[in-house]
Amino acid sequence: MPTRKLQLSKILPAWLWLQNYNSSKFRADLLAALIVIAMLVPQGMAYAMVAGLPPVMGLYASILPMIVYALIGGSPTLSIGPVALISMMTFATLEPLYEVGSPVYIQAACLLALLVGILSTLLGIFRFGFLIRLISHPVIKSFIIASAVLIALSQVKFILDVPLKSGDIIEFLQSAWQYLALTNLATFIFGIGSIVFLIYIPKLLNSSIFKAFSNTMQFWIKALPLLLVFISIALVQLFHIDHLGIKTVGEIPSGFPPLSIPFWNWDLVLKLLPGATMITMVSFVESISIAQATAFQQRSELNSNQELIALGVANISAGISAAFPVTGSLSRTVVNADAGAKTPMAGVLSSIFIVIVSLYFTGLFKALPLAILAATIMVSIWKLVDFKPFVETWRYSKADGIAMWVTFFGVLCIDISTGLIIGIVSTFLLLLWRISRPHIAVIGLVEGTQHFRNISRHDVLTSANIVSIRIDENLTFLNANTLKEFVISEVSKNSDLHHVVINCSSISNIDLSALETLEEINRELDKLKIQLHLSEVKGPVMDRLKQSNLINALSGKVFLTHYQAMHQLDAQSFYHI
């Protein structure tokens, strides 16, 4: 029976937290849900606009996916739903194929969510989660920053009320030059005023003036986007400012999201599959990073493959409920955790509130200006645009810095998916380049110790008839010739050389090409009456070497420690040890 419960908890993690659920946790989750909902309603509609979809689909994307994740996911505070980056990737995938906002475009968005869900679920079931996480952190950082720039630029058309294009920065600048003179002044003033409101009112509420009410102020700061929505709706309805040309959301259908399998055929699936693959990768990396951060804080366990499955089923539920791809939201997750959410029930309660809004209150948003939603997106997303990581990464690692800049300009100047692919490819190319140029050092004994260090960095003892070499990398076909060239160089410098000792302490693997190169080095040194020795060979590496011809053909010996090698090879002359 306990084994059955354990298996059930792995498949359905909600089984664990529901058993210990109580009224105290419910009150904490309810409060968190109320605070998150203040962000979720305007954000959901805004991110649907980013994806080129009707605002109501943003609400739909916040219902079933959150309920599903609460049952299957492992994070107690992760908020699943529409996010800016995935919305932008959805737009980038669909915009070249169909007219934005058309019925076929909407159906394709639902099918895209379904494909993302299927891919993610399959990867989780077959435990391939580690493959997605091979994307380096610098590339992900750069990708997010560049995407944030594009997302912000994509909303400028709603602030200016002109048909700007924003697939890449070149396209944006060209269309801006063409249409800038057609800017609607009233919309521009309304949009800029909203941006100023969202930037400076939080600063005012956080100032010393309201210090005595800091806890209350934090709630109002989080609710400001929703407050701005209601203020703008009131202005439109009371003063009819929409007559000035300010465009509004218009009619939003009410009711529970329609449940159905989106229209599909194999031709359409093949068209959407590349975009779905990229969205699967990015959504998982973003979601698992957020979930891991909260797991650390709450000391809760997190299984990456289970998270993939949960994210996959959440996207499947989005696809069959007239929504688009979803993932974990950083801003809402942080607010959820800070608000005191105890269990995933907070997400379920948020979904219930969204259902109530969808059933009874969508009419309120008819007069909501599009510029307000655009301002909400621009202010929230611009916080991600930070160029400090570029500088810090460049200082630490030039290779990672190059990958970041390549990704950044690839996303900005080509498109989101291509930019990410270029970034991933550049990372692996730079990794291969680094492996092919390993750090190789001549080492000597630190006097009075049994430790050996690089002769160019430390004052060490060396011997005239021995050269000790340490390679700080696994030996593969990529770098075996580099080691050979290094040995040739050292041998050519010293005519009195009798021994070459390779310290293998940093080598965890030797592939076949490298093994053959070592055999070749051994033969060439033997012709010069120079013995080749190995020291500090790791157990697994030694097990494989014993199956080869190298050990039997080795002109020298294999020593347990480098200190032992030096003691036996030159105890009489230089090393009195």
XYZ file of C-alpha atoms in Angstrom:
577
model
C 0.000 0.000 0.000
C 2.759 2.563 0.826
C 4.451 1.656 -2.492
C 1.202 2.339 -4.362
C 0.886 5.724 -2.621
C 4.482 6.557 -3.513
C 3.874 5.721 -7.185
C 0.667 7.769 -7.177
C 2.461 10.759 -5.658
C 5.057 10.634 -8.439
C 2.387 10.637 -11.134
C 0.092 13.032 -9.284
C 2.077 15.206 -6.817
C -1.174 16.880 -5.723
C -1.920 13.641 -3.824
C 0.707 14.643 -1.252
C -0.271 18.250 -0.546
C -4.029 17.596 -0.657
C -3.714 15.051 2.176
C -2.399 17.711 4.556
C -4.453 20.622 3.264
C -6.238 22.715 5.901
C -8.087 25.986 6.442
C -4.912 27.873 7.371
C -3.266 26.977 4.055
C -6.482 27.800 2.228
C -6.557 31.333 3.666
C -2.923 31.888 2.655
C -3.559 30.532 -0.858
C -6.721 32.616 -1.238
C -4.898 35.838 -0.362
C -2.085 34.990 -2.787
C -4.609 34.200 -5.534
C -6.365 37.559 -5.041
C -3.059 39.420 -5.374
C -1.937 37.402 -8.427
C -5.285 37.881 -10.158
C -4.744 41.656 -10.054
C -1.716 41.087 -12.284
C -3.035 38.158 -14.292
C -6.119 39.771 -15.855
C -4.341 42.693 -17.571
C -1.237 40.607 -18.286
C -3.205 37.746 -19.808
C -5.057 40.024 -22.228
C -1.869 41.963 -23.002
C 0.174 38.854 -23.783
C -2.577 37.568 -26.071
C -2.139 40.824 -28.011
C 1.617 40.163 -28.216
C 0.802 36.801 -29.813
C -1.516 38.537 -32.281
C -4.597 36.935 -30.724
C -7.888 38.228 -29.238
C -7.421 39.424 -25.616
C -9.916 36.878 -24.277
C -7.532 34.069 -25.253
C -5.158 35.416 -22.623
C -7.837 34.730 -20.029
C -8.484 31.263 -21.466
C -4.743 30.502 -21.231
C -4.932 31.190 -17.489
C -7.667 28.682 -16.626
C -7.104 25.000 -17.437
C -3.277 25.146 -17.652
C -3.010 26.398 -14.052
C -5.433 23.763 -12.766
C -3.590 20.995 -14.614
C -0.196 22.133 -13.366
C -1.501 22.282 -9.791
C -2.340 18.565 -10.045
C 0.776 17.337 -11.869
C 3.498 19.934 -11.228
C 5.960 19.882 -8.369
C 6.343 23.575 -7.519
C 3.913 24.964 -4.915
C 4.183 28.549 -6.187
C 4.916 28.375 -9.942
C 2.282 30.376 -11.841
C 1.576 28.821 -15.240
C -0.024 30.910 -17.955
C 0.685 33.340 -20.780
C 4.065 35.099 -20.710
C 5.561 37.744 -22.971
C 8.444 35.690 -24.391
C 6.384 32.649 -25.384
C 3.675 34.949 -26.771
C 6.280 36.654 -28.943
C 7.585 33.281 -30.129
C 4.014 32.263 -30.937
C 3.621 35.402 -33.025
C 6.985 34.807 -34.745
C 5.925 31.242 -35.626
C 2.445 32.079 -36.944
C 2.804 35.541 -38.495
C 4.687 34.334 -41.632
C 2.007 31.690 -42.268
C -1.349 33.401 -41.786
C -3.012 36.784 -41.471
C -2.689 37.912 -37.843
C -5.957 37.536 -35.926
C -7.731 35.552 -38.656
C -9.720 32.403 -37.734
C -7.065 30.140 -39.263
C -4.355 32.036 -37.324
C -6.281 31.453 -34.078
C -6.737 27.753 -34.831
C -3.022 27.457 -35.635
C -2.190 29.058 -32.259
C -4.270 26.406 -30.479
C -2.636 23.633 -32.506
C 0.772 25.114 -31.695
C -0.021 24.833 -27.964
C -1.112 21.233 -28.494
C 2.142 20.385 -30.311
C 4.232 22.051 -27.597
C 2.322 20.017 -25.030
C 2.837 16.725 -26.870
C 6.570 17.354 -27.392
C 7.096 18.385 -23.786
C 5.145 15.408 -22.437
C 7.024 12.910 -24.602
C 10.389 14.378 -23.597
C 9.382 14.062 -19.948
C 8.065 10.505 -20.259
C 11.232 9.292 -22.003
C 13.404 11.277 -19.558
C 15.015 13.519 -22.148
C 14.725 16.634 -20.004
C 18.508 16.971 -19.822
C 18.715 17.566 -23.612
C 16.728 20.787 -23.419
C 18.906 22.070 -20.601
C 22.030 21.889 -22.756
C 21.359 25.503 -23.743
C 23.917 27.619 -21.923
C 22.856 30.285 -19.423
C 24.594 33.136 -21.326
C 22.640 32.259 -24.483
C 19.355 32.114 -22.557
C 20.094 35.469 -20.862
C 20.928 37.098 -24.186
C 17.899 35.543 -25.855
C 15.563 36.850 -23.153
C 17.055 40.362 -23.273
C 16.876 40.579 -27.079
C 13.338 39.156 -27.067
C 12.325 41.711 -24.433
C 13.529 44.481 -26.752
C 11.487 43.038 -29.631
C 8.408 42.605 -27.428
C 8.642 46.218 -26.281
C 9.050 47.380 -29.880
C 6.055 45.281 -30.950
C 3.847 47.361 -28.630
C 4.961 50.735 -29.971
C 2.358 50.438 -32.748
C -0.409 50.493 -30.113
C 1.142 53.520 -28.385
C 1.407 55.433 -31.677
C -1.598 53.821 -33.400
C 0.339 53.154 -36.592
C 0.872 49.799 -38.416
C 4.496 49.206 -37.441
C 6.174 45.877 -38.170
C 8.353 44.318 -35.504
C 9.627 40.963 -36.755
C 13.167 42.300 -36.441
C 14.729 45.643 -35.605
C 15.537 46.495 -39.227
C 11.921 45.909 -40.258
C 10.777 48.012 -37.290
C 13.006 50.965 -38.166
C 11.936 50.861 -41.814
C 8.232 50.873 -40.959
C 8.752 53.539 -38.276
C 10.334 55.824 -40.887
C 7.373 55.180 -43.159
C 4.496 55.601 -40.679
C 5.789 57.814 -37.845
C 4.158 60.932 -39.307
C 0.731 59.227 -39.011
C 0.918 58.957 -35.191
C -2.395 59.515 -33.401
C -1.554 62.238 -30.859
C -4.364 61.350 -28.431
C -3.336 57.673 -28.349
C 0.310 58.676 -27.922
C -0.448 60.945 -24.951
C -2.674 58.300 -23.380
C -0.041 55.591 -23.837
C 2.892 57.669 -22.578
C 0.808 58.830 -19.618
C 0.102 55.192 -18.741
C 3.807 54.309 -18.925
C 4.690 57.227 -16.650
C 1.929 56.152 -14.246
C 3.215 52.557 -14.064
C 6.836 53.641 -13.588
C 6.586 56.520 -11.126
C 3.556 55.688 -8.973
C 5.288 52.562 -7.538
C 8.309 54.733 -6.708
C 6.021 57.195 -4.923
C 4.274 54.432 -2.981
C 7.654 52.993 -1.983
C 8.932 56.364 -0.784
C 9.301 57.445 2.841
C 5.978 59.309 2.609
C 4.088 56.007 2.811
C 6.617 54.167 4.976
C 4.071 53.633 7.776
C 1.782 51.811 5.307
C 4.486 49.774 3.533
C 2.628 46.423 3.707
C -0.573 47.906 2.310
C 1.369 49.817 -0.340
C 2.948 46.595 -1.659
C -0.517 45.244 -2.437
C -1.486 48.412 -4.312
C 1.784 48.419 -6.244
C 1.053 44.898 -7.505
C -2.532 45.888 -8.313
C -1.563 49.082 -10.204
C -1.937 47.545 -13.702
C -5.479 46.425 -12.865
C -6.212 49.800 -11.271
C -4.966 51.540 -14.425
C -7.245 49.318 -16.504
C -10.325 50.396 -14.533
C -9.298 54.077 -14.542
C -8.835 54.046 -18.323
C -12.176 52.274 -18.861
C -13.869 54.898 -16.689
C -12.244 57.729 -18.672
C -13.406 56.242 -21.966
C -16.978 55.714 -20.778
C -17.367 59.010 -18.900
C -15.603 61.365 -21.313
C -15.941 59.366 -24.558
C -12.276 59.900 -25.383
C -12.487 57.023 -27.844
C -13.938 59.626 -30.241
C -10.411 61.075 -30.393
C -9.314 57.950 -32.225
C -8.174 55.945 -29.194
C -8.779 52.309 -30.097
C -10.287 49.959 -27.522
C -10.396 46.200 -27.076
C -13.999 45.970 -28.253
C -16.400 43.102 -27.699
C -14.977 40.203 -25.679
C -17.043 37.013 -25.744
C -18.110 35.805 -22.312
C -18.353 32.249 -21.117
C -16.164 29.264 -20.317
C -13.480 28.576 -22.965
C -14.800 26.220 -25.664
C -13.269 22.761 -25.405
C -12.318 21.119 -28.699
C -9.405 19.615 -30.589
C -7.988 22.334 -32.878
C -8.189 21.734 -36.624
C -5.084 19.995 -37.919
C -3.560 18.200 -40.853
C -0.068 16.838 -41.397
C 0.939 19.696 -43.666
C 0.046 22.229 -40.946
C 1.750 20.145 -38.247
C 4.987 20.068 -40.263
C 4.842 23.844 -40.712
C 4.379 24.434 -36.993
C 6.780 21.755 -35.734
C 10.016 23.851 -35.865
C 8.373 26.695 -33.938
C 6.788 24.254 -31.489
C 10.199 22.674 -30.836
C 11.797 26.044 -30.089
C 8.916 27.076 -27.821
C 9.160 23.727 -25.984
C 12.845 24.290 -25.321
C 12.511 27.886 -24.163
C 9.357 27.372 -22.107
C 10.932 24.468 -20.208
C 14.195 26.317 -19.542
C 12.285 29.386 -18.338
C 9.801 27.381 -16.265
C 12.331 25.054 -14.604
C 14.630 27.980 -13.754
C 11.804 29.781 -11.957
C 10.609 26.591 -10.246
C 14.144 25.758 -9.073
C 14.584 29.222 -7.577
C 11.418 28.859 -5.496
C 12.278 25.232 -4.644
C 15.547 26.413 -3.084
C 13.738 28.977 -0.977
C 11.062 26.534 0.184
C 13.369 23.502 0.373
C 11.040 21.452 -1.782
C 12.007 18.695 -4.214
C 11.770 19.209 -7.956
C 11.984 16.581 -10.703
C 12.847 18.064 -14.095
C 11.209 15.240 -16.078
C 8.027 15.523 -13.995
C 8.061 19.283 -14.656
C 8.341 18.605 -18.385
C 5.298 16.336 -18.223
C 3.344 18.872 -16.145
C 4.230 21.685 -18.544
C 3.328 19.439 -21.459
C -0.101 18.480 -20.134
C -0.728 22.155 -19.240
C -0.052 23.109 -22.865
C -2.255 20.283 -24.140
C -5.053 21.667 -21.965
C -4.354 25.126 -23.420
C -4.580 23.752 -26.949
C -7.984 22.158 -26.385
C -9.396 25.193 -24.536
C -8.951 27.857 -27.229
C -5.645 29.134 -25.823
C -2.017 29.425 -26.949
C 1.323 28.108 -25.537
C 1.963 28.785 -21.843
C 4.814 28.451 -19.370
C 5.870 29.615 -15.903
C 5.712 33.357 -15.283
C 8.575 34.874 -13.287
C 6.717 37.995 -12.163
C 3.536 36.178 -11.085
C 5.490 33.360 -9.405
C 7.501 35.852 -7.350
C 4.311 37.695 -6.359
C 2.633 34.372 -5.560
C 5.504 33.317 -3.297
C 5.820 36.734 -1.633
C 2.070 36.802 -1.017
C 2.424 33.642 1.083
C 1.083 30.907 -1.218
C 1.476 27.551 0.537
C 0.357 25.081 -2.124
C -0.592 24.898 -5.825
C -4.184 25.536 -4.675
C -3.318 29.238 -5.085
C -3.108 28.611 -8.832
C -6.408 26.742 -8.837
C -8.108 29.616 -7.010
C -6.622 32.099 -9.510
C -8.108 30.009 -12.307
C -11.515 30.034 -10.622
C -11.385 33.830 -10.415
C -10.469 33.994 -14.116
C -13.479 31.771 -14.887
C -15.712 34.215 -12.988
C -14.233 37.119 -14.957
C -14.725 35.219 -18.236
C -18.339 34.382 -17.401
C -19.603 37.653 -15.990
C -17.179 40.561 -16.373
C -15.745 40.514 -19.891
C -18.164 43.298 -20.815
C -16.237 45.636 -18.504
C -13.212 45.442 -20.762
C -14.998 46.489 -23.946
C -13.893 50.109 -23.486
C -10.320 49.240 -22.453
C -7.839 51.178 -24.655
C -5.272 49.003 -26.432
C -2.621 51.548 -25.476
C -3.129 50.617 -21.801
C -2.350 46.959 -22.438
C 0.640 47.970 -24.552
C 1.930 50.220 -21.753
C 1.506 47.365 -19.250
C 3.612 45.065 -21.433
C 6.320 47.643 -22.118
C 6.807 48.549 -18.454
C 6.844 44.933 -17.228
C 9.075 43.617 -20.011
C 11.563 46.474 -20.045
C 12.767 45.422 -16.595
C 14.391 42.440 -18.343
C 16.495 44.670 -20.616
C 19.783 44.787 -18.729
C 23.163 44.926 -20.474
C 25.266 44.317 -17.353
C 25.300 40.520 -17.998
C 26.975 41.168 -21.354
C 29.818 43.083 -19.714
C 30.192 40.667 -16.796
C 30.152 37.614 -19.066
C 32.725 39.139 -21.435
C 35.064 39.829 -18.516
C 34.784 36.274 -17.241
C 34.693 34.327 -20.511
C 35.277 35.750 -23.992
C 33.730 32.630 -25.565
C 30.477 32.985 -23.609
C 30.532 36.734 -24.299
C 30.749 36.091 -28.050
C 27.848 33.614 -27.820
C 25.758 36.230 -25.992
C 26.354 38.956 -28.586
C 25.810 36.560 -31.492
C 22.485 35.471 -29.968
C 21.454 39.064 -29.221
C 22.040 40.341 -32.757
C 20.659 37.142 -34.277
C 17.342 37.634 -32.449
C 17.193 41.370 -33.139
C 18.277 41.354 -36.783
C 16.877 38.041 -38.084
C 14.100 36.582 -35.915
C 13.576 34.992 -32.506
C 13.875 31.308 -33.453
C 16.798 31.739 -35.848
C 18.613 33.907 -33.303
C 18.258 31.222 -30.647
C 19.475 28.497 -33.018
C 22.477 30.643 -33.965
C 23.221 31.161 -30.264
C 23.036 27.429 -29.481
C 25.213 26.516 -32.477
C 27.777 29.204 -31.616
C 27.961 27.877 -28.043
C 28.804 24.372 -29.217
C 31.280 25.630 -31.823
C 33.058 27.700 -29.182
C 32.987 24.713 -26.817
C 34.605 22.524 -29.468
C 37.181 25.253 -30.116
C 38.003 25.414 -26.402
C 38.317 21.635 -26.110
C 40.599 21.599 -29.152
C 42.892 24.118 -27.445
C 43.251 22.698 -23.922
C 45.463 24.195 -21.249
C 48.728 22.230 -21.228
C 51.464 23.076 -18.747
C 54.962 21.966 -17.840
C 54.891 21.333 -14.086
C 57.469 21.174 -11.323
C 57.625 20.319 -7.635
C 56.752 22.968 -5.052
C 59.742 22.714 -2.695
C 58.975 21.109 0.666
C 55.716 19.553 -0.594
C 54.501 16.742 -2.810
C 52.509 19.117 -5.038
C 53.268 20.004 -8.646
C 52.387 23.326 -10.254
C 52.796 25.203 -13.546
C 56.421 26.384 -13.927
C 55.245 29.676 -15.452
C 53.134 30.532 -12.389
C 55.157 29.174 -9.481
C 58.721 28.897 -8.248
C 59.199 25.140 -8.552
C 61.907 22.478 -8.837
C 62.494 20.842 -12.218
C 64.943 18.333 -13.689
C 67.133 18.675 -16.752
C 66.399 15.166 -18.011
C 62.660 15.053 -17.250
C 59.772 17.075 -18.608
C 56.485 16.765 -16.680
C 53.360 17.696 -18.638
C 49.816 18.166 -17.365
C 46.851 18.519 -19.748
C 43.724 19.988 -18.162
C 41.137 18.375 -20.421
C 39.891 14.978 -21.524
C 41.885 13.578 -24.423
C 39.804 13.358 -27.604
C 40.247 13.528 -31.357
C 39.788 17.295 -31.010
C 42.896 17.930 -28.926
C 45.143 14.862 -29.237
C 47.304 16.490 -31.919
C 47.641 19.607 -29.752
C 49.202 17.430 -27.039
C 51.476 15.796 -29.615
C 52.661 19.194 -30.877
C 53.305 20.315 -27.297
C 55.429 17.214 -26.585
C 57.405 17.736 -29.813
C 58.014 21.358 -28.827
C 59.307 20.424 -25.355
C 61.511 17.621 -26.681
C 63.082 19.954 -29.241
C 64.080 22.381 -26.467
C 66.159 19.880 -24.487
C 68.772 17.527 -25.975
C 69.443 15.935 -22.553
C 65.885 14.748 -22.112
C 65.421 11.113 -21.036
C 61.856 11.037 -19.715
C 58.460 12.549 -20.596
C 55.854 12.175 -17.860
C 52.216 12.998 -18.613
C 50.238 13.808 -15.476
C 46.717 12.430 -16.132
C 45.010 13.783 -12.999
C 42.653 15.994 -15.074
C 41.843 13.337 -17.669
C 38.547 11.469 -17.205
C 38.296 10.006 -20.696
C 40.589 9.065 -23.581
C 38.862 8.284 -26.863
C 40.242 5.988 -29.575
C 41.808 8.765 -31.646
C 43.622 10.125 -28.596
C 44.745 6.595 -27.636
C 46.283 6.111 -31.087
C 48.001 9.499 -30.766
C 49.498 8.461 -27.407
C 50.751 5.229 -28.998
C 52.295 7.289 -31.800
C 53.961 9.656 -29.283
C 55.322 6.620 -27.429
C 56.838 5.147 -30.609
C 58.424 8.423 -31.702
C 59.910 9.086 -28.267
C 61.244 5.538 -28.100
C 63.175 6.129 -31.330
C 64.851 9.095 -29.565
C 65.690 6.903 -26.535
C 63.177 8.902 -24.450
C 60.775 7.020 -22.211
C 57.090 7.986 -21.954
C 55.492 7.642 -18.522
C 51.970 8.237 -17.207
C 51.057 9.284 -13.679
C 47.883 9.636 -11.600
C 45.727 7.821 -14.145
C 42.120 7.608 -12.913
C 40.615 4.169 -12.317
C 38.023 4.163 -15.139
C 40.625 5.484 -17.593
C 43.143 2.847 -16.501
C 40.543 0.096 -16.923
C 40.145 1.093 -20.576
C 43.878 1.514 -21.176
C 44.486 -2.036 -19.937
C 42.288 -3.242 -22.796
C 44.534 -1.453 -25.308
C 48.086 -2.028 -26.589
C 49.414 1.191 -25.050
C 50.211 -0.201 -21.592
C 52.174 -3.184 -22.970
C 53.998 -1.059 -25.532
C 54.705 1.835 -23.159
C 58.438 2.514 -23.035
C 58.145 3.802 -19.477
C 55.860 3.100 -16.525
C 52.497 4.048 -15.073
C 52.961 5.694 -11.658
C 50.335 5.979 -8.948
C 51.384 9.562 -8.124
C 53.444 12.167 -9.911
C 55.597 12.551 -6.812
C 56.424 8.851 -6.977
C 57.386 9.205 -10.650
C 59.822 12.030 -9.914
C 61.313 10.159 -6.957
C 62.065 7.058 -9.019
C 63.183 8.781 -12.222
C 65.492 11.435 -10.765
C 66.107 10.763 -7.081
C 69.895 10.956 -7.473
C 70.286 14.301 -9.213
C 67.647 16.960 -8.627
C 65.027 15.485 -6.305
C 66.450 14.507 -2.931
C 63.153 13.132 -1.696
